[in-house]
Tab-separated table of C-alpha atoms in Angstrom:
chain	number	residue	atom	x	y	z
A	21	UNK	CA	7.325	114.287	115.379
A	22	UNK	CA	3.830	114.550	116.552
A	23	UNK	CA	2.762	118.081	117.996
A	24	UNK	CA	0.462	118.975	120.841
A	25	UNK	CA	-1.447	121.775	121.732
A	26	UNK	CA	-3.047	122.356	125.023
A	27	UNK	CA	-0.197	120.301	126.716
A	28	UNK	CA	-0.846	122.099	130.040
A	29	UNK	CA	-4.682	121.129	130.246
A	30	UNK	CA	-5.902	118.325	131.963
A	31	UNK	CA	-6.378	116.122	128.253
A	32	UNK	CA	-3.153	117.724	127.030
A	33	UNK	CA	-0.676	116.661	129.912
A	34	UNK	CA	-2.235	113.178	130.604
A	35	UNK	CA	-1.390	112.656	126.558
A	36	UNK	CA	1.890	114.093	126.493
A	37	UNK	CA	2.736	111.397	129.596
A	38	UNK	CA	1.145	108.562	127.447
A	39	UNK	CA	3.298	109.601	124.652
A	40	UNK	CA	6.562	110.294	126.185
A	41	UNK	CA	6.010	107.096	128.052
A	42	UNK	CA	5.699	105.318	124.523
A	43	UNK	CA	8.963	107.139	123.641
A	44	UNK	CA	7.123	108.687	120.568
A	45	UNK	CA	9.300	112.527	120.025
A	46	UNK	CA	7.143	114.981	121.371
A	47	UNK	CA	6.840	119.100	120.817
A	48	UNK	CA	4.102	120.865	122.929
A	49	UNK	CA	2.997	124.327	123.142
A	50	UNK	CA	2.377	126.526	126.302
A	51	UNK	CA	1.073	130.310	126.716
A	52	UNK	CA	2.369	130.519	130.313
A	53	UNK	CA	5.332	129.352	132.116
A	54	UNK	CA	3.990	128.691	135.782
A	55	UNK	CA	1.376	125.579	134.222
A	56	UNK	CA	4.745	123.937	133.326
A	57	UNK	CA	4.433	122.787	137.164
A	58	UNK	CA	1.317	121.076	136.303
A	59	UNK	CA	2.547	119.026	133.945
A	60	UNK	CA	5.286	117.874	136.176
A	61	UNK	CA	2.788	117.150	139.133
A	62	UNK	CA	0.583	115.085	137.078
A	63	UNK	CA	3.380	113.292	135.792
A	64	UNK	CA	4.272	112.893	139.202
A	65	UNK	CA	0.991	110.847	139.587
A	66	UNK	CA	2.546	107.908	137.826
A	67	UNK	CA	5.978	107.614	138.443
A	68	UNK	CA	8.545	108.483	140.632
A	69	UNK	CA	11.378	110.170	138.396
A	70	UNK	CA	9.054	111.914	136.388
A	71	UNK	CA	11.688	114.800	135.292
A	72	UNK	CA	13.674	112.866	132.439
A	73	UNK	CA	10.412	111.917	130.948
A	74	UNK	CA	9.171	115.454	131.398
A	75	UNK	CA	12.272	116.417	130.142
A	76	UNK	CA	12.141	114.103	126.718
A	77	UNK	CA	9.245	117.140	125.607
A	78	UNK	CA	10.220	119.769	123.202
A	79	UNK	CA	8.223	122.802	124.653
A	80	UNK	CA	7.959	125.560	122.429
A	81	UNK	CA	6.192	128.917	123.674
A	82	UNK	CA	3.325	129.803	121.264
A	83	UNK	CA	-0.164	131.299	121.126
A	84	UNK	CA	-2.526	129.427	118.573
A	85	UNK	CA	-3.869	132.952	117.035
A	86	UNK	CA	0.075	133.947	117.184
A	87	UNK	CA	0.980	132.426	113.610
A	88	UNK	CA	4.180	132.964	113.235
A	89	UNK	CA	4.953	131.253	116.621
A	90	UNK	CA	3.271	128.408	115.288
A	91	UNK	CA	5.442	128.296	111.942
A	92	UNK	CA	7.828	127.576	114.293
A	93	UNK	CA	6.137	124.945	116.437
A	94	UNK	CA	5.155	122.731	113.537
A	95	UNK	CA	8.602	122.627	111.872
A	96	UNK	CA	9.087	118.832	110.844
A	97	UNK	CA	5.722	117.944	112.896
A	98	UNK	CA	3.847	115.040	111.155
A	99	UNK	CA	0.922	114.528	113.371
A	100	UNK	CA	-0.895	116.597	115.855
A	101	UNK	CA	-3.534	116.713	118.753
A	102	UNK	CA	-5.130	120.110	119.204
A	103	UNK	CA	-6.278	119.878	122.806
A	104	UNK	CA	-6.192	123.803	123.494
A	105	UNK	CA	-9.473	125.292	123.533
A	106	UNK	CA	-11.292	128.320	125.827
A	107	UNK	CA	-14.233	126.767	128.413
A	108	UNK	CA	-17.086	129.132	129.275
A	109	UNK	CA	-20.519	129.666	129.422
A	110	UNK	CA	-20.666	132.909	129.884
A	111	UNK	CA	-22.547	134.844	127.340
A	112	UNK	CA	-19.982	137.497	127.196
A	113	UNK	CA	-16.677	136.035	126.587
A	114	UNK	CA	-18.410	135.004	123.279
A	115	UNK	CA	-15.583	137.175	121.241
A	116	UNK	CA	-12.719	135.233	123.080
A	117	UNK	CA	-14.403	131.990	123.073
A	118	UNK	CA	-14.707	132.528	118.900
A	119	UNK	CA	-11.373	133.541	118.773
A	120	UNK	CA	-9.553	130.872	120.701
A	121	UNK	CA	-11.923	128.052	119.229
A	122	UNK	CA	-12.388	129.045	115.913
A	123	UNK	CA	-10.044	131.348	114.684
A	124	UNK	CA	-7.596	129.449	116.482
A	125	UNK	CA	-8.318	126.122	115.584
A	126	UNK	CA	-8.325	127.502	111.946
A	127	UNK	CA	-4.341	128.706	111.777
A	128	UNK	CA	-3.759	124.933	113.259
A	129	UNK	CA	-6.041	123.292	110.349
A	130	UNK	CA	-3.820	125.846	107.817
A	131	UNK	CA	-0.519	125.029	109.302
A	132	UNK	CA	-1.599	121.472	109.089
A	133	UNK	CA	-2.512	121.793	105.742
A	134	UNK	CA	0.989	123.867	104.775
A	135	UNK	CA	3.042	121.561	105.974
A	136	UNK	CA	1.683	118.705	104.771
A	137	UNK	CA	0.398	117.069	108.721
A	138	UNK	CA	-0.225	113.259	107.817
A	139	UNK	CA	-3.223	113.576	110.476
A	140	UNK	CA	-5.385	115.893	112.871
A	141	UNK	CA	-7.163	114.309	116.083
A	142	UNK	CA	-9.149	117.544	117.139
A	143	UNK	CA	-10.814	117.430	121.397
A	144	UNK	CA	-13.979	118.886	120.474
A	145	UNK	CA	-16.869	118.346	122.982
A	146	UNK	CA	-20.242	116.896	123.041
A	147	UNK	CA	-22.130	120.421	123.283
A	148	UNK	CA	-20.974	120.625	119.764
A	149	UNK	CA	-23.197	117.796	118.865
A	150	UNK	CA	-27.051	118.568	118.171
A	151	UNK	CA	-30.057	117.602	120.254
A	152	UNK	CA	-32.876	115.124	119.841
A	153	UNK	CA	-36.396	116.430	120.154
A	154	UNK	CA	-37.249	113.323	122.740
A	155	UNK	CA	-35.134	113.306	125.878
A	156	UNK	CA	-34.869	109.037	126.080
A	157	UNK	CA	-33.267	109.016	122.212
A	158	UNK	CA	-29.870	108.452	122.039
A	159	UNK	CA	-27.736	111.125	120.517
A	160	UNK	CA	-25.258	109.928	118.359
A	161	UNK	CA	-22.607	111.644	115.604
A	162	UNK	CA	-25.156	111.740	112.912
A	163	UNK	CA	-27.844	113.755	115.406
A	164	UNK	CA	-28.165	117.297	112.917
A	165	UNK	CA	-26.760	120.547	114.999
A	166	UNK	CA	-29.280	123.237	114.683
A	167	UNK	CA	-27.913	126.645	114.559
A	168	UNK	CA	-31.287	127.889	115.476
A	169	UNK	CA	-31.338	126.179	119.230
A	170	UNK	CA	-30.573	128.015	122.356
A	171	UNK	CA	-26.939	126.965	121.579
A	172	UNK	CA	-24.607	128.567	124.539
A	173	UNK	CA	-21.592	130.238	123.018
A	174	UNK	CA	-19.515	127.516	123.980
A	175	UNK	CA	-21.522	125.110	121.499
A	176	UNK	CA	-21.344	127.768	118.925
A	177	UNK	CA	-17.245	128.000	118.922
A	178	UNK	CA	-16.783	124.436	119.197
A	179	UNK	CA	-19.049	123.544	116.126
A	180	UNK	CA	-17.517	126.114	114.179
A	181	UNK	CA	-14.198	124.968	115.124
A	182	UNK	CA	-15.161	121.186	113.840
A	183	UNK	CA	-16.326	123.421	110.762
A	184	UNK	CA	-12.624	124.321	110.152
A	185	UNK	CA	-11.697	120.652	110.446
A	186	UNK	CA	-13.732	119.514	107.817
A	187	UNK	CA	-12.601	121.837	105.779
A	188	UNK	CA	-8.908	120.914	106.679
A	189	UNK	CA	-10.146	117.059	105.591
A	190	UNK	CA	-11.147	118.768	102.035
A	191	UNK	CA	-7.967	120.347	101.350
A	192	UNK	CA	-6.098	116.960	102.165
A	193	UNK	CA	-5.532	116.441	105.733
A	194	UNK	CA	-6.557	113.556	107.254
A	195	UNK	CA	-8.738	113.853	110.640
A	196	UNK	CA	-10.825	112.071	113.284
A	197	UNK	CA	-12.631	114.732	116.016
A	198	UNK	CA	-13.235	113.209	119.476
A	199	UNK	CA	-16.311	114.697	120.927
A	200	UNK	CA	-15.920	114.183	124.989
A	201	UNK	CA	-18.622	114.547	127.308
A	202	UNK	CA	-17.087	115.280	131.374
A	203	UNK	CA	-13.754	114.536	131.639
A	204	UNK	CA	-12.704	112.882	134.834
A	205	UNK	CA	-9.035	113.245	135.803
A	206	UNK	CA	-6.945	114.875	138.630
A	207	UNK	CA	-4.277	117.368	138.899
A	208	UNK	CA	-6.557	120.607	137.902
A	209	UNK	CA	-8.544	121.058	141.100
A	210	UNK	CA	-8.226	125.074	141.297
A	211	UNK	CA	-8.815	125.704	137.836
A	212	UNK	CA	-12.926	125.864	136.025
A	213	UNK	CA	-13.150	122.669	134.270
A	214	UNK	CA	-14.061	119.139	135.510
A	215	UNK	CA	-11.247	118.472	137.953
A	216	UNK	CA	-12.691	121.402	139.794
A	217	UNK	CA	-16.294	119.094	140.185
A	218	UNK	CA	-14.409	116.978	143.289
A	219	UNK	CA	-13.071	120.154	145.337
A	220	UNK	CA	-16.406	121.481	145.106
A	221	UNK	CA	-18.197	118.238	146.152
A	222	UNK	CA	-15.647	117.897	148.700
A	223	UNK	CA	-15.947	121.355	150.130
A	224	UNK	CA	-19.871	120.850	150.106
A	225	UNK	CA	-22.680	121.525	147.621
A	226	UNK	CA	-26.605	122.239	148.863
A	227	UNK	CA	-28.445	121.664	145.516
A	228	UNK	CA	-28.244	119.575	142.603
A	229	UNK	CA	-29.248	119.844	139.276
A	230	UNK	CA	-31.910	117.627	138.066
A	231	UNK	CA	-30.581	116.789	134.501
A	232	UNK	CA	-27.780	114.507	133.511
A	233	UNK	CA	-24.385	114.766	131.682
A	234	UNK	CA	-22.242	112.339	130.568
A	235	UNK	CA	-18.561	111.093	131.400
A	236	UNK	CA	-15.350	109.268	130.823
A	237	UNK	CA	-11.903	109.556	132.583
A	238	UNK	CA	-8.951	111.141	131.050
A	239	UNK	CA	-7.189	108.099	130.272
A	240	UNK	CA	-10.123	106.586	128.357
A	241	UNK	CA	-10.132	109.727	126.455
A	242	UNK	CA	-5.995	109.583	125.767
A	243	UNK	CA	-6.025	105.985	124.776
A	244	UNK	CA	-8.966	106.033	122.583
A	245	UNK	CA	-7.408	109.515	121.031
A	246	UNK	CA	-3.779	107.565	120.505
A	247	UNK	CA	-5.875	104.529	119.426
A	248	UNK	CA	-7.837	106.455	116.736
A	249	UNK	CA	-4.685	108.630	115.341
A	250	UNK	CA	-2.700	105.044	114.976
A	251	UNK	CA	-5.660	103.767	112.872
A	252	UNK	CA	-6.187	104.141	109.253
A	253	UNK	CA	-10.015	105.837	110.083
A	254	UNK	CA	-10.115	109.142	109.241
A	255	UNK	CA	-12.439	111.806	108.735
A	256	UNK	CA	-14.873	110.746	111.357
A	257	UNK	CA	-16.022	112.210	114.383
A	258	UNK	CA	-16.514	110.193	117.886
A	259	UNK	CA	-18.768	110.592	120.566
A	260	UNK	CA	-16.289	109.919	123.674
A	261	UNK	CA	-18.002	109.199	126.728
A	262	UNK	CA	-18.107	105.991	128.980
A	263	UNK	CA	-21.851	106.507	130.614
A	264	UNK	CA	-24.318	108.658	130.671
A	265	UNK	CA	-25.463	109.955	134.875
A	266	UNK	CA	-27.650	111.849	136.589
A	267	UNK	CA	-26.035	114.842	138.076
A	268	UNK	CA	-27.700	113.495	141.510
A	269	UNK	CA	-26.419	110.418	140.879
A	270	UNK	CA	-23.011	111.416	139.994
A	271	UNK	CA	-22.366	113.709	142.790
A	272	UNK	CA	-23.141	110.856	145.118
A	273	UNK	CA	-20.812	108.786	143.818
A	274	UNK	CA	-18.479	111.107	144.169
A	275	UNK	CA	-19.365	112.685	147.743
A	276	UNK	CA	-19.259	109.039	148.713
A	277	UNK	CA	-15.425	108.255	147.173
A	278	UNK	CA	-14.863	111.034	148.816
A	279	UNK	CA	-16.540	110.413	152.615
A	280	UNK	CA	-18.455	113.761	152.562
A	281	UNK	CA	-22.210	114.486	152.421
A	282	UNK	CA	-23.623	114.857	149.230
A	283	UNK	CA	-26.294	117.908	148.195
A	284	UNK	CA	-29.467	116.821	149.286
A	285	UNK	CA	-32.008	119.397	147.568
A	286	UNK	CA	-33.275	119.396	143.983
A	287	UNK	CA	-32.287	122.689	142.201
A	288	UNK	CA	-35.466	122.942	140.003
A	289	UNK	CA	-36.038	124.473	136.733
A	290	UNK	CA	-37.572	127.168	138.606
A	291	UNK	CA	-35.111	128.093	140.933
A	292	UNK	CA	-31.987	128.042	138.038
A	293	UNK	CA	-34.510	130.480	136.326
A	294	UNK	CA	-34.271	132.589	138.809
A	295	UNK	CA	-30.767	131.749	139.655
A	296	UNK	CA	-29.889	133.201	136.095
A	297	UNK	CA	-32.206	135.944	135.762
A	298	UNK	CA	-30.133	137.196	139.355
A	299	UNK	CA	-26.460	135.799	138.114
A	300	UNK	CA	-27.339	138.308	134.949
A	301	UNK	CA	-28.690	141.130	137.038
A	302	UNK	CA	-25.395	141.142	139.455
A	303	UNK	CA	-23.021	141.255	136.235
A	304	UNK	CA	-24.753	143.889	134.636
A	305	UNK	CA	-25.064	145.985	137.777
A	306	UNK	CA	-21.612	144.709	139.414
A	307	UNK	CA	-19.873	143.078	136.490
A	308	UNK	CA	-19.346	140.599	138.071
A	309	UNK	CA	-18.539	137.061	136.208
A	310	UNK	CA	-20.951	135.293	134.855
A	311	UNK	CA	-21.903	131.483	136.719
A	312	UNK	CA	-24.857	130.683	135.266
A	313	UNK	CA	-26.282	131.508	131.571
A	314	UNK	CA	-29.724	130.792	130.664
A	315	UNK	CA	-28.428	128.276	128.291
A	316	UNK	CA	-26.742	126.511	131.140
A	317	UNK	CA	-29.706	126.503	133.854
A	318	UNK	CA	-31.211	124.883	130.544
A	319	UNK	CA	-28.297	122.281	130.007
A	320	UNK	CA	-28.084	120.780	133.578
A	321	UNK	CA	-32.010	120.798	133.803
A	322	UNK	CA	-32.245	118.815	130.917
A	323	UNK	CA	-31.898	115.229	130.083
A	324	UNK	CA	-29.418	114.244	127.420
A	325	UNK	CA	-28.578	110.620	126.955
A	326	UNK	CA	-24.919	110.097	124.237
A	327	UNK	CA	-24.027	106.551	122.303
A	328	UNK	CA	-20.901	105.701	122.412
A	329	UNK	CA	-21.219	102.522	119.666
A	330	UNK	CA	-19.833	103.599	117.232
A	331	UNK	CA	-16.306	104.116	118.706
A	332	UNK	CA	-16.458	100.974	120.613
A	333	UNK	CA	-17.809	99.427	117.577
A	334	UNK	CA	-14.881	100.668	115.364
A	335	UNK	CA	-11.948	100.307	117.644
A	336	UNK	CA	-12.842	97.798	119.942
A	337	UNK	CA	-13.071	99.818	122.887
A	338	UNK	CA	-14.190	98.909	126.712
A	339	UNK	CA	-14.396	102.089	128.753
A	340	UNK	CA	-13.962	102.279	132.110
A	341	UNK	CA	-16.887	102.087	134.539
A	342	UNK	CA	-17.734	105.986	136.056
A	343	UNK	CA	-17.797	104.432	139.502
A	344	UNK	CA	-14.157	102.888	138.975
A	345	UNK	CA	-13.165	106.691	137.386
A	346	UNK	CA	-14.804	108.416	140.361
A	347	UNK	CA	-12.641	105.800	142.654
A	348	UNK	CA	-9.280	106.509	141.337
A	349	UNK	CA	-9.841	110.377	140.771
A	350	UNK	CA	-10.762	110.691	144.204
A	351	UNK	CA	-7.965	108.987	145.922
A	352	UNK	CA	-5.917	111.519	144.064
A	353	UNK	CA	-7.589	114.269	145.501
A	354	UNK	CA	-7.833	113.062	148.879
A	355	UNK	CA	-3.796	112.475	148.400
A	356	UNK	CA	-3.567	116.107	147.109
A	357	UNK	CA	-5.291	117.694	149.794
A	358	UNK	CA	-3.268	115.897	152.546
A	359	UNK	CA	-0.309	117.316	151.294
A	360	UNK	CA	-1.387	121.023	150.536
């Protein structure tokens, strides 16, 4: 039986739909009742009578730092995707964000381990890949982290979590880490992470950032995940990401998909320096949350360019084009929002 974590996340739910689909036996974990219901919807994307499939998952309430509710999740589990993780920049939920990523990703790699888990495919993320010192060289998995870069605390907890896989690999289970860049996918609009990008293009941005990211849908991601845990490769990491954008770029594509205006001003490196310097200023005065780190202003300003090869080289993969992702995302959305 394989074992997901995460199953309510945007990665986590469009996997457990690929897997039920496939009619593979399937136990997922959830912290929280009500994101059952977004399981179901995104389900709901792709079929009509989505509740027996829904239904063919073994949910099992859990908390990955709650270990004995975990001894229970992995009973008889012989493979398993760890797709729960904590998102945030902010500079302050650095305790959580080491908790969740680390420590928790640590009681899966020794559960793994105890019961004898024939393999691990750990989500990790691109931040948790180092940087080149020239902004046109490609990054790839052998690019050295530095621990002494202006890493934000995200990139910190996701590196060390990668740290407890390896050492999961050493004391005999077998791994591969997928390291995403922005996931595209639909069904999360109201939450932080990537879904979240299209409401907020749709609803109207004034700047963009100058720098670029990198992206690949959610069902690139799943089937090169599946693809990589069927495979005899293990013990390698992936860089997971279909093409590498300008922000500017990106948010037109999308603003167009979507038949809105796009941001037409340049947020410079000077005005995110202030923009941070003020963001810090209002928590400390206010406490008010955190939207933009010094780390971050950084990040978007900055041009980092990802290869792919090697996991197109080693599993014979063709992604999906961004502007094809951006296309079908969108018509969800646009569906979504005439029925809210």
């Amino acid at each position: 039986m394989i074992l997901v974590t995460g199953g309510t996340g945007l990665v986590g739910s469009h996997l457990l739909f690929k897997l039920v689909s496939s009619g593979t036996p399937v136990r997922a974990i959830y912290r929280r009742a009500h994101k059952l219901e977004l399981v179901k919807k995104v389900f709901g994307y792709y079929t009509d009578d989505a509740d027996p499939l829904y239904n063919k998952i073994e949910w099992v309430e859990a908390n990955i730092n709650d270990v004995p509710s975990l001894e229970r999740a992995f009973i008889n589990i012989t493979h398993v995707y760890h797709c729960a993780a904590f998102i945030s920049f902010e500079p302050d939920k650095y305790r959580e964000l080491r908790k969740v990523n680390i420590k928790g990703t640590a009681n899966i790699v020794n559960l793994c381990v105890s019961n004898t888990v024939k393999k691990l495919c750990y989500i990790s993320s691109i931040a948790a890949i180092g940087k080149e010192p020239h902004e046109d060289t490609l990054i790839t998995e052998k690019t050295e982290w530095n621990p002494e870069d202006d890493n934000s605390v995200y990139a910190i907890t996701k590196y060390g979590a990668e740290m407890e896989v390896w050492r999961g690999t050493q004391e005999g289970v077998d791994a591969v880490i997928v390291n995403p860049g922005i996931i595209l996918g639909p069904g999360f609009w109201n939450g932080g992470g990537s879904s979240s990008l299209f409401k907020q293009i749709y609803k109207g941005l004034k700047f963009y950032p100058k720098g670029t990211s990198s992206y690949v849908d959610v069902w690139n991601a799943v089937d090169c995940m599946t693809t990589l845990m069927d495979s005899s490769l293990k013990n390698e990491r992936y860089i997971l990401i279909a093409e590498n954008l300008s922000f500017k770029v990106f948010q037109d594509k999308v603003a167009k998909a979507l038949n809105v205006k796009p941001a037409k001003k340049e947020a410079s490196s000077f005005l995110l320096s202030i923009g941070w310097r003020l963001d810090w200023l209002t928590h400390k005065l206010f406490g008010k949350r955190r939207k933009l780190s010094k780390q971050m202003a950084k990040s978007i300003s900055s041009t980092t360019l990802f290869d792919n090869s090697k996991l197109k080289e080693d599993i014979d993969f063709r992604f999906t084009t961004v502007d094809d992702s951006i296309t079908k995302v969108s018509k969800y959305y646009l569906e979504d929002v005439k029925t809210s």
